Amino acid sequence: MHKWAIKPLFCVLYPIEVTNGIVSFDEMLQNEESCCTIGTSFGTPLFEACREELVHLVGNEGYEAMEKHYEALNSVRNSDMNPPVRS
């Protein structure tokens, strides 16, 4: 039997939640429990820290799409922070 076979999906995913088809972070224990708290500065993005849970939810293809989306966001952020130098 899989380790999550009888566990409710909400419990498997926590602190990730799915509301109206949108995957997001559940803030219920934000700043109360270190394992369930995120910040603006981090070494590991939440979606990477919860990889196993997200693959369980959206499959490998869905997770790969999240990785590509994150890479694209970082690419835009990095280009905004480092605008081209004009001479």
Backbone as numpy.savetxt, mean C-alpha at the origin, in Angstrom:
# Nx Ny Nz CAx CAy CAz Cx Cy Cz
-4.66 -26.68 4.93 -5.51 -25.51 4.93 -4.61 -24.26 4.93
-4.97 -23.29 4.11 -4.22 -22.03 4.05 -4.36 -21.29 5.38
-3.35 -20.55 5.75 -3.37 -19.86 7.05 -4.51 -18.86 7.20
-5.10 -18.41 6.08 -6.21 -17.46 6.15 -7.55 -18.08 5.76
-7.62 -19.38 5.69 -8.82 -20.07 5.20 -10.08 -19.71 5.99
-9.97 -19.57 7.30 -11.18 -19.29 8.10 -11.16 -17.89 8.72
-10.20 -17.07 8.32 -10.09 -15.71 8.85 -10.89 -14.76 7.97
-11.68 -13.86 8.54 -12.42 -12.89 7.73 -11.46 -12.01 6.93
-11.85 -11.66 5.71 -10.99 -10.87 4.83 -10.55 -9.57 5.50
-11.45 -8.91 6.22 -11.10 -7.66 6.90 -9.88 -7.87 7.81
-9.86 -8.98 8.53 -8.76 -9.28 9.46 -7.47 -9.59 8.72
-7.58 -10.28 7.59 -6.40 -10.59 6.79 -5.76 -9.31 6.29
-6.57 -8.38 5.81 -6.05 -7.18 5.16 -5.60 -6.08 6.11
-6.13 -6.04 7.33 -5.86 -4.93 8.23 -4.38 -4.65 8.38
-3.91 -3.39 8.23 -4.61 -2.11 8.24 -5.03 -1.59 6.86
-5.13 -2.47 5.90 -5.63 -2.07 4.58 -7.13 -2.32 4.58
-7.87 -1.40 3.96 -9.32 -1.57 3.86 -9.75 -1.39 2.42
-10.89 -1.94 2.10 -11.49 -1.77 0.78 -12.89 -1.22 1.00
-13.11 0.00 0.51 -14.41 0.64 0.64 -14.84 1.14 -0.74
-16.00 0.71 -1.16 -16.52 1.08 -2.48 -15.52 0.79 -3.59
-14.81 -0.34 -3.46 -13.86 -0.76 -4.49 -12.53 -0.03 -4.46
-12.30 0.80 -3.45 -11.05 1.54 -3.34 -10.22 0.97 -2.21
-8.97 0.61 -2.52 -8.04 0.07 -1.53 -7.34 1.24 -0.86
-7.41 1.30 0.48 -6.78 2.41 1.20 -6.32 1.94 2.57
-5.83 2.87 3.36 -5.31 2.61 4.70 -6.39 2.88 5.73
-6.59 1.95 6.66 -7.57 2.12 7.74 -6.87 2.83 8.89
-7.31 4.02 9.22 -6.65 4.86 10.23 -7.08 4.57 11.67
-7.86 3.50 11.89 -8.41 3.24 13.21 -7.35 3.24 14.32
-6.19 2.65 14.11 -5.16 2.60 15.14 -3.95 3.48 14.82
-4.15 4.43 13.90 -3.07 5.35 13.54 -2.54 6.04 14.79
-1.24 6.01 14.97 -0.53 6.61 16.11 -0.81 5.94 17.45
-1.58 4.86 17.46 -1.82 4.11 18.69 -1.01 2.81 18.72
-0.84 2.18 17.56 -0.07 0.94 17.45 0.96 1.13 16.34
2.22 0.89 16.63 3.26 1.12 15.63 3.09 0.24 14.40
2.56 -0.97 14.57 2.37 -1.86 13.42 1.26 -1.39 12.49
0.42 -0.49 12.95 -0.72 -0.03 12.17 -0.67 1.48 11.93
0.54 2.04 11.98 0.72 3.48 11.81 1.60 3.75 10.60
1.19 4.71 9.79 2.00 5.13 8.65 2.35 6.59 8.82
3.39 7.01 8.15 3.82 8.40 8.20 4.14 8.92 6.82
4.58 10.15 6.75 4.92 10.75 5.47 6.34 10.39 5.05
7.15 9.98 5.99 8.52 9.56 5.70 8.64 8.09 6.06
9.05 7.27 5.12 9.08 5.84 5.37 10.16 5.17 4.54
10.62 4.03 5.04 11.60 3.23 4.32 10.94 2.23 3.38
9.76 1.77 3.77 9.02 0.80 2.98 7.59 1.30 2.79
7.16 1.45 1.55 5.77 1.87 1.31 4.78 0.84 1.87
3.61 1.30 2.29 2.61 0.42 2.88 2.27 -0.75 1.96
2.11 -0.49 0.67 1.71 -1.58 -0.23 2.79 -2.64 -0.33
4.06 -2.26 -0.16 5.14 -3.25 -0.16 5.17 -4.01 1.17
4.95 -3.32 2.26 4.94 -3.96 3.58 3.80 -4.97 3.69
2.71 -4.72 2.98 1.53 -5.59 3.03 1.38 -6.39 1.73
2.49 -6.72 1.10 2.47 -7.40 -0.19 1.63 -8.68 -0.15
1.89 -9.55 0.80 1.20 -10.83 0.87 -0.32 -10.64 0.96
-0.73 -9.69 1.77 -2.16 -9.43 1.94 -2.78 -8.89 0.66
-2.07 -7.98 -0.01 -2.60 -7.39 -1.24 -2.65 -8.40 -2.37
-1.64 -9.27 -2.47 -1.68 -10.32 -3.49 -2.88 -11.23 -3.22
-3.15 -11.49 -1.96 -4.32 -12.30 -1.59 -5.60 -11.62 -2.08
-5.64 -10.30 -2.01 -6.83 -9.54 -2.40 -6.95 -9.38 -3.91
-5.88 -8.92 -4.57 -5.97 -8.54 -5.98 -5.19 -9.45 -6.93
-4.49 -10.45 -6.40 -3.71 -11.35 -7.24 -2.39 -10.72 -7.65
-1.55 -11.52 -8.29 -0.23 -11.04 -8.70 -0.31 -9.92 -9.73
-1.23 -10.05 -10.69 -1.37 -9.00 -11.71 -1.79 -7.67 -11.10
-2.73 -7.72 -10.19 -3.18 -6.50 -9.52 -2.06 -5.86 -8.71
-1.27 -6.69 -8.05 -0.16 -6.16 -7.26 0.89 -5.53 -8.18
1.17 -6.19 -9.30 2.13 -5.63 -10.26 1.64 -4.28 -10.79
0.33 -4.14 -10.98 -0.23 -2.85 -11.41 0.01 -1.79 -10.34
-0.11 -2.17 -9.05 0.17 -1.23 -7.96 1.64 -0.80 -7.99
2.53 -1.76 -8.23 3.96 -1.42 -8.31 4.23 -0.42 -9.43
3.64 -0.66 -10.59 3.82 0.25 -11.73 3.26 1.63 -11.42
2.10 1.66 -10.78 1.49 2.94 -10.41 2.40 3.70 -9.43
2.94 3.00 -8.45 3.83 3.62 -7.47 5.09 4.17 -8.15
5.66 3.38 -9.07 6.84 3.83 -9.81 6.53 5.09 -10.62
5.36 5.12 -11.24 4.96 6.30 -12.02 4.80 7.51 -11.12
4.18 7.34 -9.95 4.04 8.46 -9.01 5.40 8.98 -8.57
6.31 8.08 -8.27 7.66 8.49 -7.86 8.39 9.20 -8.98
8.18 8.75 -10.19 8.82 9.39 -11.34 8.34 10.83 -11.48
7.03 11.04 -11.32 6.47 12.40 -11.40 6.99 13.25 -10.25
6.97 12.69 -9.02 7.46 13.45 -7.86 8.91 13.84 -8.03
9.73 12.91 -8.49 11.15 13.20 -8.67 11.39 14.25 -9.74
10.60 14.23 -10.81 10.78 15.24 -11.85 10.29 16.60 -11.36
9.27 16.63 -10.49 8.79 17.90 -9.92 9.83 18.48 -8.95
10.51 17.60 -8.23 11.49 18.06 -7.25 12.81 18.48 -7.92
13.07 17.95 -9.09 14.30 18.24 -9.81 13.98 18.76 -11.20
13.45 19.98 -11.30 13.11 20.50 -12.61 14.36 20.66 -13.47
14.21 20.58 -14.79 15.37 20.72 -15.66 16.04 22.08 -15.47
17.35 22.08 -15.54 18.12 23.33 -15.39 18.22 23.96 -16.77
17.88 25.22 -16.83 17.97 25.95 -18.11 19.17 26.87 -18.06
19.86 26.91 -19.17 21.05 27.79 -19.20 20.79 29.04 -20.00
